[in-house]
Amino acid sequence: MKMIKLEPGLKYDGSQIKPMWAFQNFGVKGSSIVNWIGPMDIKSDELVDYEDMGLEIKSDEMIHFIVEHFDVQPADMRLCYHRQRILVMIVQDLLDEIGIKTHRKGDDLYCDDGKLTVSVASCSVSSMKIHFAMNLTTTGTPKNVKTTGLLECSGELDMDMISKLPDKVSKTYIDEIEDIEEDIAKTRVF
C-alpha cells in the first residue's frame, strides 16, 4: 500500500471519492492512502451518503485522507466500513497520544460536544474508497452543526505537530493493514 502526501490547498469537493482518483491524478497504481491539508465544500451532486442529502458539508481547513483498496474483487462494502472504523480508531489513538481526548460515535470523532471529523465509505466495481477528514478550526463549518477543530481541542498543538499528524496516521494505517495480511498468511486453516 502506497502513501502519498500532497501539498496543502487542494479542496475536497467529493470528486476525490470516485474510483481511481489517485491513479488518474497522480499516477498511483494500486492501494493507497493520500493525505493533505485543505478546505472542503461538497456540492450536492457529489454526495455519497444519502443521509447527507441537502446538508452543507464544508470547512475552511481540514486534514484529509483518501484511502483506496483494490485487494478484494468484487469490492466489499462491509469490509470497507470495517477499514473505515480501523482508520477512525487509529486517529483517535494518535490524538490521545498528543493530549487530545475524543469520543467516537460510529465513524465520527467528537471533542467535548463538538464534531471534529467527517467520513464516508463507498465502493465501486473495482475498489473500496474512504474519505476521512478532521477540522483544524471551526472556520467555515456549517452553522447548524456544533463543530470543533484540532486547534480548539488543544492549546498546545501547533502547525508543526499538525503537519506531522497526517503522515503518522497514514503510516499507522498501512502498518495495520499489512499486519493483518501477515496474520492471514501465517494462520493455519482447516
JSON list of C-alpha atoms in Angstrom, two decimals:
[
{"chain": "A", "resi": 1, "resn": "MET", "atom": "CA", "xyz": [0.00, 0.00, 0.00]},
{"chain": "A", "resi": 2, "resn": "LYS", "atom": "CA", "xyz": [1.39, 3.38, -1.01]},
{"chain": "A", "resi": 3, "resn": "MET", "atom": "CA", "xyz": [1.32, 6.65, 0.96]},
{"chain": "A", "resi": 4, "resn": "ILE", "atom": "CA", "xyz": [1.13, 10.00, -0.85]},
{"chain": "A", "resi": 5, "resn": "LYS", "atom": "CA", "xyz": [1.35, 13.41, 0.83]},
{"chain": "A", "resi": 6, "resn": "LEU", "atom": "CA", "xyz": [0.02, 16.30, -1.24]},
{"chain": "A", "resi": 7, "resn": "GLU", "atom": "CA", "xyz": [0.92, 19.95, -0.92]},
{"chain": "A", "resi": 8, "resn": "PRO", "atom": "CA", "xyz": [-1.61, 21.93, 1.16]},
{"chain": "A", "resi": 9, "resn": "GLY", "atom": "CA", "xyz": [-4.50, 23.68, -0.53]},
{"chain": "A", "resi": 10, "resn": "LEU", "atom": "CA", "xyz": [-6.43, 21.06, -2.53]},
{"chain": "A", "resi": 11, "resn": "LYS", "atom": "CA", "xyz": [-10.16, 21.49, -1.92]},
{"chain": "A", "resi": 12, "resn": "TYR", "atom": "CA", "xyz": [-12.08, 18.31, -1.19]},
{"chain": "A", "resi": 13, "resn": "ASP", "atom": "CA", "xyz": [-15.26, 18.60, -3.25]},
{"chain": "A", "resi": 14, "resn": "GLY", "atom": "CA", "xyz": [-16.43, 14.99, -3.21]},
{"chain": "A", "resi": 15, "resn": "SER", "atom": "CA", "xyz": [-14.97, 14.06, -6.58]},
{"chain": "A", "resi": 16, "resn": "GLN", "atom": "CA", "xyz": [-11.95, 12.53, -4.83]},
{"chain": "A", "resi": 17, "resn": "ILE", "atom": "CA", "xyz": [-14.12, 9.63, -3.55]},
{"chain": "A", "resi": 18, "resn": "LYS", "atom": "CA", "xyz": [-14.59, 8.39, -7.11]},
{"chain": "A", "resi": 19, "resn": "PRO", "atom": "CA", "xyz": [-12.63, 5.27, -8.11]},
{"chain": "A", "resi": 20, "resn": "MET", "atom": "CA", "xyz": [-9.10, 5.58, -9.47]},
{"chain": "A", "resi": 21, "resn": "TRP", "atom": "CA", "xyz": [-8.73, 9.23, -8.33]},
{"chain": "A", "resi": 22, "resn": "ALA", "atom": "CA", "xyz": [-5.14, 8.75, -7.11]},
{"chain": "A", "resi": 23, "resn": "PHE", "atom": "CA", "xyz": [-4.17, 6.95, -10.32]},
{"chain": "A", "resi": 24, "resn": "GLN", "atom": "CA", "xyz": [-5.84, 9.47, -12.64]},
{"chain": "A", "resi": 25, "resn": "ASN", "atom": "CA", "xyz": [-4.39, 12.49, -10.86]},
{"chain": "A", "resi": 26, "resn": "PHE", "atom": "CA", "xyz": [-1.04, 11.29, -9.52]},
{"chain": "A", "resi": 27, "resn": "GLY", "atom": "CA", "xyz": [-0.23, 8.07, -11.40]},
{"chain": "A", "resi": 28, "resn": "VAL", "atom": "CA", "xyz": [-0.55, 5.95, -8.25]},
{"chain": "A", "resi": 29, "resn": "LYS", "atom": "CA", "xyz": [-1.32, 2.33, -9.15]},
{"chain": "A", "resi": 30, "resn": "GLY", "atom": "CA", "xyz": [-2.77, 0.03, -6.54]},
{"chain": "A", "resi": 31, "resn": "SER", "atom": "CA", "xyz": [-3.99, 0.51, -3.00]},
{"chain": "A", "resi": 32, "resn": "SER", "atom": "CA", "xyz": [-3.08, 3.86, -1.47]},
{"chain": "A", "resi": 33, "resn": "ILE", "atom": "CA", "xyz": [-3.69, 6.42, 1.23]},
{"chain": "A", "resi": 34, "resn": "VAL", "atom": "CA", "xyz": [-3.40, 10.06, 0.18]},
{"chain": "A", "resi": 35, "resn": "ASN", "atom": "CA", "xyz": [-3.28, 12.89, 2.74]},
{"chain": "A", "resi": 36, "resn": "TRP", "atom": "CA", "xyz": [-3.27, 16.68, 2.58]},
{"chain": "A", "resi": 37, "resn": "ILE", "atom": "CA", "xyz": [-4.46, 19.82, 4.36]},
{"chain": "A", "resi": 38, "resn": "GLY", "atom": "CA", "xyz": [-7.08, 21.90, 2.60]},
{"chain": "A", "resi": 39, "resn": "PRO", "atom": "CA", "xyz": [-10.66, 23.18, 2.57]},
{"chain": "A", "resi": 40, "resn": "MET", "atom": "CA", "xyz": [-13.80, 21.16, 1.93]},
{"chain": "A", "resi": 41, "resn": "ASP", "atom": "CA", "xyz": [-17.00, 22.10, 0.14]},
{"chain": "A", "resi": 42, "resn": "ILE", "atom": "CA", "xyz": [-19.08, 19.20, -1.16]},
{"chain": "A", "resi": 43, "resn": "LYS", "atom": "CA", "xyz": [-21.76, 20.01, -3.70]},
{"chain": "A", "resi": 44, "resn": "SER", "atom": "CA", "xyz": [-25.00, 18.04, -3.51]},
{"chain": "A", "resi": 45, "resn": "ASP", "atom": "CA", "xyz": [-24.33, 16.14, -6.74]},
{"chain": "A", "resi": 46, "resn": "GLU", "atom": "CA", "xyz": [-21.08, 14.76, -5.26]},
{"chain": "A", "resi": 47, "resn": "LEU", "atom": "CA", "xyz": [-22.61, 13.44, -2.02]},
{"chain": "A", "resi": 48, "resn": "VAL", "atom": "CA", "xyz": [-22.31, 9.70, -1.46]},
{"chain": "A", "resi": 49, "resn": "ASP", "atom": "CA", "xyz": [-24.16, 9.30, 1.87]},
{"chain": "A", "resi": 50, "resn": "TYR", "atom": "CA", "xyz": [-27.94, 9.53, 1.43]},
{"chain": "A", "resi": 51, "resn": "GLU", "atom": "CA", "xyz": [-28.29, 10.86, 5.00]},
{"chain": "A", "resi": 52, "resn": "ASP", "atom": "CA", "xyz": [-26.25, 13.92, 3.97]},
{"chain": "A", "resi": 53, "resn": "MET", "atom": "CA", "xyz": [-28.52, 14.96, 1.09]},
{"chain": "A", "resi": 54, "resn": "GLY", "atom": "CA", "xyz": [-29.50, 18.60, 1.47]},
{"chain": "A", "resi": 55, "resn": "LEU", "atom": "CA", "xyz": [-26.87, 19.30, 4.15]},
{"chain": "A", "resi": 56, "resn": "GLU", "atom": "CA", "xyz": [-23.96, 21.71, 4.00]},
{"chain": "A", "resi": 57, "resn": "ILE", "atom": "CA", "xyz": [-20.69, 19.83, 4.35]},
{"chain": "A", "resi": 58, "resn": "LYS", "atom": "CA", "xyz": [-17.82, 22.27, 4.35]},
{"chain": "A", "resi": 59, "resn": "SER", "atom": "CA", "xyz": [-14.87, 23.66, 6.29]},
{"chain": "A", "resi": 60, "resn": "ASP", "atom": "CA", "xyz": [-12.11, 26.14, 5.54]},
{"chain": "A", "resi": 61, "resn": "GLU", "atom": "CA", "xyz": [-9.24, 23.89, 6.64]},
{"chain": "A", "resi": 62, "resn": "MET", "atom": "CA", "xyz": [-9.09, 20.18, 7.31]},
{"chain": "A", "resi": 63, "resn": "ILE", "atom": "CA", "xyz": [-6.67, 17.26, 7.29]},
{"chain": "A", "resi": 64, "resn": "HIS", "atom": "CA", "xyz": [-7.94, 14.90, 4.57]},
{"chain": "A", "resi": 65, "resn": "PHE", "atom": "CA", "xyz": [-7.32, 11.22, 3.90]},
{"chain": "A", "resi": 66, "resn": "ILE", "atom": "CA", "xyz": [-8.42, 9.31, 0.80]},
{"chain": "A", "resi": 67, "resn": "VAL", "atom": "CA", "xyz": [-7.96, 5.55, 1.09]},
{"chain": "A", "resi": 68, "resn": "GLU", "atom": "CA", "xyz": [-8.43, 3.21, -1.85]},
{"chain": "A", "resi": 69, "resn": "HIS", "atom": "CA", "xyz": [-8.15, -0.59, -1.71]},
{"chain": "A", "resi": 70, "resn": "PHE", "atom": "CA", "xyz": [-8.08, -2.93, -4.71]},
{"chain": "A", "resi": 71, "resn": "ASP", "atom": "CA", "xyz": [-7.30, -6.15, -2.83]},
{"chain": "A", "resi": 72, "resn": "VAL", "atom": "CA", "xyz": [-10.82, -7.65, -2.84]},
{"chain": "A", "resi": 73, "resn": "GLN", "atom": "CA", "xyz": [-12.71, -8.29, -6.07]},
{"chain": "A", "resi": 74, "resn": "PRO", "atom": "CA", "xyz": [-15.52, -7.51, -6.30]},
{"chain": "A", "resi": 75, "resn": "ALA", "atom": "CA", "xyz": [-15.17, -4.69, -3.77]},
{"chain": "A", "resi": 76, "resn": "ASP", "atom": "CA", "xyz": [-16.84, -5.37, -0.43]},
{"chain": "A", "resi": 77, "resn": "MET", "atom": "CA", "xyz": [-18.85, -2.56, 1.25]},
{"chain": "A", "resi": 78, "resn": "ARG", "atom": "CA", "xyz": [-18.85, -4.31, 4.65]},
{"chain": "A", "resi": 79, "resn": "LEU", "atom": "CA", "xyz": [-15.05, -4.69, 4.61]},
{"chain": "A", "resi": 80, "resn": "CYS", "atom": "CA", "xyz": [-14.74, -1.06, 3.51]},
{"chain": "A", "resi": 81, "resn": "TYR", "atom": "CA", "xyz": [-16.74, 0.11, 6.52]},
{"chain": "A", "resi": 82, "resn": "HIS", "atom": "CA", "xyz": [-14.64, -2.09, 8.82]},
{"chain": "A", "resi": 83, "resn": "ARG", "atom": "CA", "xyz": [-11.49, -0.49, 7.41]},
{"chain": "A", "resi": 84, "resn": "GLN", "atom": "CA", "xyz": [-13.03, 2.96, 7.85]},
{"chain": "A", "resi": 85, "resn": "ARG", "atom": "CA", "xyz": [-13.57, 2.21, 11.55]},
{"chain": "A", "resi": 86, "resn": "ILE", "atom": "CA", "xyz": [-9.96, 0.98, 11.86]},
{"chain": "A", "resi": 87, "resn": "LEU", "atom": "CA", "xyz": [-8.81, 4.33, 10.42]},
{"chain": "A", "resi": 88, "resn": "VAL", "atom": "CA", "xyz": [-11.04, 6.29, 12.81]},
{"chain": "A", "resi": 89, "resn": "MET", "atom": "CA", "xyz": [-9.75, 4.31, 15.81]},
{"chain": "A", "resi": 90, "resn": "ILE", "atom": "CA", "xyz": [-6.13, 4.86, 14.72]},
{"chain": "A", "resi": 91, "resn": "VAL", "atom": "CA", "xyz": [-6.78, 8.61, 14.56]},
{"chain": "A", "resi": 92, "resn": "GLN", "atom": "CA", "xyz": [-8.43, 8.53, 17.99]},
{"chain": "A", "resi": 93, "resn": "ASP", "atom": "CA", "xyz": [-5.42, 6.69, 19.47]},
{"chain": "A", "resi": 94, "resn": "LEU", "atom": "CA", "xyz": [-2.89, 9.08, 17.89]},
{"chain": "A", "resi": 95, "resn": "LEU", "atom": "CA", "xyz": [-4.85, 12.14, 19.04]},
{"chain": "A", "resi": 96, "resn": "ASP", "atom": "CA", "xyz": [-4.91, 10.70, 22.56]},
{"chain": "A", "resi": 97, "resn": "GLU", "atom": "CA", "xyz": [-1.11, 10.35, 22.42]},
{"chain": "A", "resi": 98, "resn": "ILE", "atom": "CA", "xyz": [-0.79, 14.12, 21.82]},
{"chain": "A", "resi": 99, "resn": "GLY", "atom": "CA", "xyz": [-3.27, 15.01, 24.57]},
{"chain": "A", "resi": 100, "resn": "ILE", "atom": "CA", "xyz": [-6.49, 15.42, 22.57]},
{"chain": "A", "resi": 101, "resn": "LYS", "atom": "CA", "xyz": [-9.27, 13.41, 24.19]},
{"chain": "A", "resi": 102, "resn": "THR", "atom": "CA", "xyz": [-12.06, 12.40, 21.82]},
{"chain": "A", "resi": 103, "resn": "HIS", "atom": "CA", "xyz": [-15.02, 10.07, 21.90]},
{"chain": "A", "resi": 104, "resn": "ARG", "atom": "CA", "xyz": [-16.25, 8.07, 18.95]},
{"chain": "A", "resi": 105, "resn": "LYS", "atom": "CA", "xyz": [-19.79, 7.70, 17.65]},
{"chain": "A", "resi": 106, "resn": "GLY", "atom": "CA", "xyz": [-19.67, 5.31, 14.71]},
{"chain": "A", "resi": 107, "resn": "ASP", "atom": "CA", "xyz": [-17.28, 6.76, 12.16]},
{"chain": "A", "resi": 108, "resn": "ASP", "atom": "CA", "xyz": [-17.09, 10.25, 13.74]},
{"chain": "A", "resi": 109, "resn": "LEU", "atom": "CA", "xyz": [-14.89, 11.68, 16.47]},
{"chain": "A", "resi": 110, "resn": "TYR", "atom": "CA", "xyz": [-16.04, 14.36, 18.90]},
{"chain": "A", "resi": 111, "resn": "CYS", "atom": "CA", "xyz": [-14.03, 16.60, 21.20]},
{"chain": "A", "resi": 112, "resn": "ASP", "atom": "CA", "xyz": [-16.32, 17.53, 24.09]},
{"chain": "A", "resi": 113, "resn": "ASP", "atom": "CA", "xyz": [-19.62, 18.06, 22.24]},
{"chain": "A", "resi": 114, "resn": "GLY", "atom": "CA", "xyz": [-18.11, 19.35, 19.00]},
{"chain": "A", "resi": 115, "resn": "LYS", "atom": "CA", "xyz": [-17.97, 17.22, 15.87]},
{"chain": "A", "resi": 116, "resn": "LEU", "atom": "CA", "xyz": [-14.32, 17.01, 14.85]},
{"chain": "A", "resi": 117, "resn": "THR", "atom": "CA", "xyz": [-14.50, 14.75, 11.80]},
{"chain": "A", "resi": 118, "resn": "VAL", "atom": "CA", "xyz": [-16.39, 13.74, 8.68]},
{"chain": "A", "resi": 119, "resn": "SER", "atom": "CA", "xyz": [-16.10, 10.41, 6.95]},
{"chain": "A", "resi": 120, "resn": "VAL", "atom": "CA", "xyz": [-17.67, 8.27, 4.25]},
{"chain": "A", "resi": 121, "resn": "ALA", "atom": "CA", "xyz": [-17.00, 4.85, 2.79]},
{"chain": "A", "resi": 122, "resn": "SER", "atom": "CA", "xyz": [-18.03, 3.69, -0.65]},
{"chain": "A", "resi": 123, "resn": "CYS", "atom": "CA", "xyz": [-17.36, 1.00, -3.24]},
{"chain": "A", "resi": 124, "resn": "SER", "atom": "CA", "xyz": [-17.11, 0.80, -6.98]},
{"chain": "A", "resi": 125, "resn": "VAL", "atom": "CA", "xyz": [-16.84, -2.30, -9.12]},
{"chain": "A", "resi": 126, "resn": "SER", "atom": "CA", "xyz": [-13.06, -2.26, -8.75]},
{"chain": "A", "resi": 127, "resn": "SER", "atom": "CA", "xyz": [-12.22, -0.65, -5.40]},
{"chain": "A", "resi": 128, "resn": "MET", "atom": "CA", "xyz": [-13.19, 0.37, -1.88]},
{"chain": "A", "resi": 129, "resn": "LYS", "atom": "CA", "xyz": [-12.85, 4.08, -1.00]},
{"chain": "A", "resi": 130, "resn": "ILE", "atom": "CA", "xyz": [-12.76, 6.02, 2.27]},
{"chain": "A", "resi": 131, "resn": "HIS", "atom": "CA", "xyz": [-12.67, 9.76, 2.84]},
{"chain": "A", "resi": 132, "resn": "PHE", "atom": "CA", "xyz": [-11.86, 10.85, 6.39]},
{"chain": "A", "resi": 133, "resn": "ALA", "atom": "CA", "xyz": [-11.16, 14.44, 7.44]},
{"chain": "A", "resi": 134, "resn": "MET", "atom": "CA", "xyz": [-10.60, 16.42, 10.65]},
{"chain": "A", "resi": 135, "resn": "ASN", "atom": "CA", "xyz": [-11.35, 20.11, 11.13]},
{"chain": "A", "resi": 136, "resn": "LEU", "atom": "CA", "xyz": [-8.37, 22.24, 12.09]},
{"chain": "A", "resi": 137, "resn": "THR", "atom": "CA", "xyz": [-10.73, 25.02, 13.26]},
{"chain": "A", "resi": 138, "resn": "THR", "atom": "CA", "xyz": [-14.47, 25.68, 13.06]},
{"chain": "A", "resi": 139, "resn": "THR", "atom": "CA", "xyz": [-13.96, 28.41, 10.46]},
{"chain": "A", "resi": 140, "resn": "GLY", "atom": "CA", "xyz": [-16.24, 27.81, 7.51]},
{"chain": "A", "resi": 141, "resn": "THR", "atom": "CA", "xyz": [-18.11, 24.89, 9.06]},
{"chain": "A", "resi": 142, "resn": "PRO", "atom": "CA", "xyz": [-21.93, 24.76, 8.87]},
{"chain": "A", "resi": 143, "resn": "LYS", "atom": "CA", "xyz": [-23.69, 26.98, 11.41]},
{"chain": "A", "resi": 144, "resn": "ASN", "atom": "CA", "xyz": [-26.34, 24.34, 12.14]},
{"chain": "A", "resi": 145, "resn": "VAL", "atom": "CA", "xyz": [-23.81, 21.74, 13.39]},
{"chain": "A", "resi": 146, "resn": "LYS", "atom": "CA", "xyz": [-21.77, 22.10, 16.58]},
{"chain": "A", "resi": 147, "resn": "THR", "atom": "CA", "xyz": [-18.23, 21.52, 15.33]},
{"chain": "A", "resi": 148, "resn": "THR", "atom": "CA", "xyz": [-14.75, 21.80, 16.77]},
{"chain": "A", "resi": 149, "resn": "GLY", "atom": "CA", "xyz": [-11.23, 21.80, 15.38]},
{"chain": "A", "resi": 150, "resn": "LEU", "atom": "CA", "xyz": [-7.93, 20.27, 16.43]},
{"chain": "A", "resi": 151, "resn": "LEU", "atom": "CA", "xyz": [-6.53, 23.69, 17.33]},
{"chain": "A", "resi": 152, "resn": "GLU", "atom": "CA", "xyz": [-9.53, 24.33, 19.56]},
{"chain": "A", "resi": 153, "resn": "CYS", "atom": "CA", "xyz": [-9.27, 20.93, 21.27]},
{"chain": "A", "resi": 154, "resn": "SER", "atom": "CA", "xyz": [-5.70, 21.53, 22.39]},
{"chain": "A", "resi": 155, "resn": "GLY", "atom": "CA", "xyz": [-3.99, 24.80, 23.19]},
{"chain": "A", "resi": 156, "resn": "GLU", "atom": "CA", "xyz": [-0.62, 23.08, 22.92]},
{"chain": "A", "resi": 157, "resn": "LEU", "atom": "CA", "xyz": [-1.00, 21.86, 19.35]},
{"chain": "A", "resi": 158, "resn": "ASP", "atom": "CA", "xyz": [0.92, 23.86, 16.75]},
{"chain": "A", "resi": 159, "resn": "MET", "atom": "CA", "xyz": [1.12, 23.71, 12.95]},
{"chain": "A", "resi": 160, "resn": "ASP", "atom": "CA", "xyz": [4.38, 21.73, 13.09]},
{"chain": "A", "resi": 161, "resn": "MET", "atom": "CA", "xyz": [2.63, 18.96, 15.06]},
{"chain": "A", "resi": 162, "resn": "ILE", "atom": "CA", "xyz": [-0.37, 19.17, 12.74]},
{"chain": "A", "resi": 163, "resn": "SER", "atom": "CA", "xyz": [1.80, 18.83, 9.63]},
{"chain": "A", "resi": 164, "resn": "LYS", "atom": "CA", "xyz": [3.31, 15.57, 11.00]},
{"chain": "A", "resi": 165, "resn": "LEU", "atom": "CA", "xyz": [-0.02, 14.04, 12.04]},
{"chain": "A", "resi": 166, "resn": "PRO", "atom": "CA", "xyz": [-1.30, 13.03, 8.56]},
{"chain": "A", "resi": 167, "resn": "ASP", "atom": "CA", "xyz": [1.85, 11.02, 7.78]},
{"chain": "A", "resi": 168, "resn": "LYS", "atom": "CA", "xyz": [1.75, 9.30, 11.16]},
{"chain": "A", "resi": 169, "resn": "VAL", "atom": "CA", "xyz": [-1.91, 8.38, 10.65]},
{"chain": "A", "resi": 170, "resn": "SER", "atom": "CA", "xyz": [-1.19, 7.12, 7.12]},
{"chain": "A", "resi": 171, "resn": "LYS", "atom": "CA", "xyz": [1.83, 5.07, 8.16]},
{"chain": "A", "resi": 172, "resn": "THR", "atom": "CA", "xyz": [-0.02, 3.56, 11.12]},
{"chain": "A", "resi": 173, "resn": "TYR", "atom": "CA", "xyz": [-2.96, 2.62, 8.88]},
{"chain": "A", "resi": 174, "resn": "ILE", "atom": "CA", "xyz": [-0.66, 0.98, 6.32]},
{"chain": "A", "resi": 175, "resn": "ASP", "atom": "CA", "xyz": [1.15, -0.92, 9.10]},
{"chain": "A", "resi": 176, "resn": "GLU", "atom": "CA", "xyz": [-2.18, -2.16, 10.49]},
{"chain": "A", "resi": 177, "resn": "ILE", "atom": "CA", "xyz": [-3.39, -3.39, 7.09]},
{"chain": "A", "resi": 178, "resn": "GLU", "atom": "CA", "xyz": [-0.03, -5.08, 6.39]},
{"chain": "A", "resi": 179, "resn": "ASP", "atom": "CA", "xyz": [-0.04, -6.67, 9.86]},
{"chain": "A", "resi": 180, "resn": "ILE", "atom": "CA", "xyz": [-3.48, -8.15, 9.15]},
{"chain": "A", "resi": 181, "resn": "GLU", "atom": "CA", "xyz": [-2.21, -9.53, 5.83]},
{"chain": "A", "resi": 182, "resn": "GLU", "atom": "CA", "xyz": [0.78, -11.12, 7.59]},
{"chain": "A", "resi": 183, "resn": "ASP", "atom": "CA", "xyz": [-1.52, -12.65, 10.23]},
{"chain": "A", "resi": 184, "resn": "ILE", "atom": "CA", "xyz": [-3.67, -14.15, 7.47]},
{"chain": "A", "resi": 185, "resn": "ALA", "atom": "CA", "xyz": [-0.60, -15.60, 5.77]},
{"chain": "A", "resi": 186, "resn": "LYS", "atom": "CA", "xyz": [0.69, -17.29, 8.95]},
{"chain": "A", "resi": 187, "resn": "THR", "atom": "CA", "xyz": [-2.57, -18.71, 10.25]},
{"chain": "A", "resi": 188, "resn": "ARG", "atom": "CA", "xyz": [-3.26, -22.40, 9.89]},
{"chain": "A", "resi": 189, "resn": "VAL", "atom": "CA", "xyz": [-6.70, -23.09, 8.41]},
{"chain": "A", "resi": 190, "resn": "PHE", "atom": "CA", "xyz": [-8.77, -26.27, 8.24]}
]
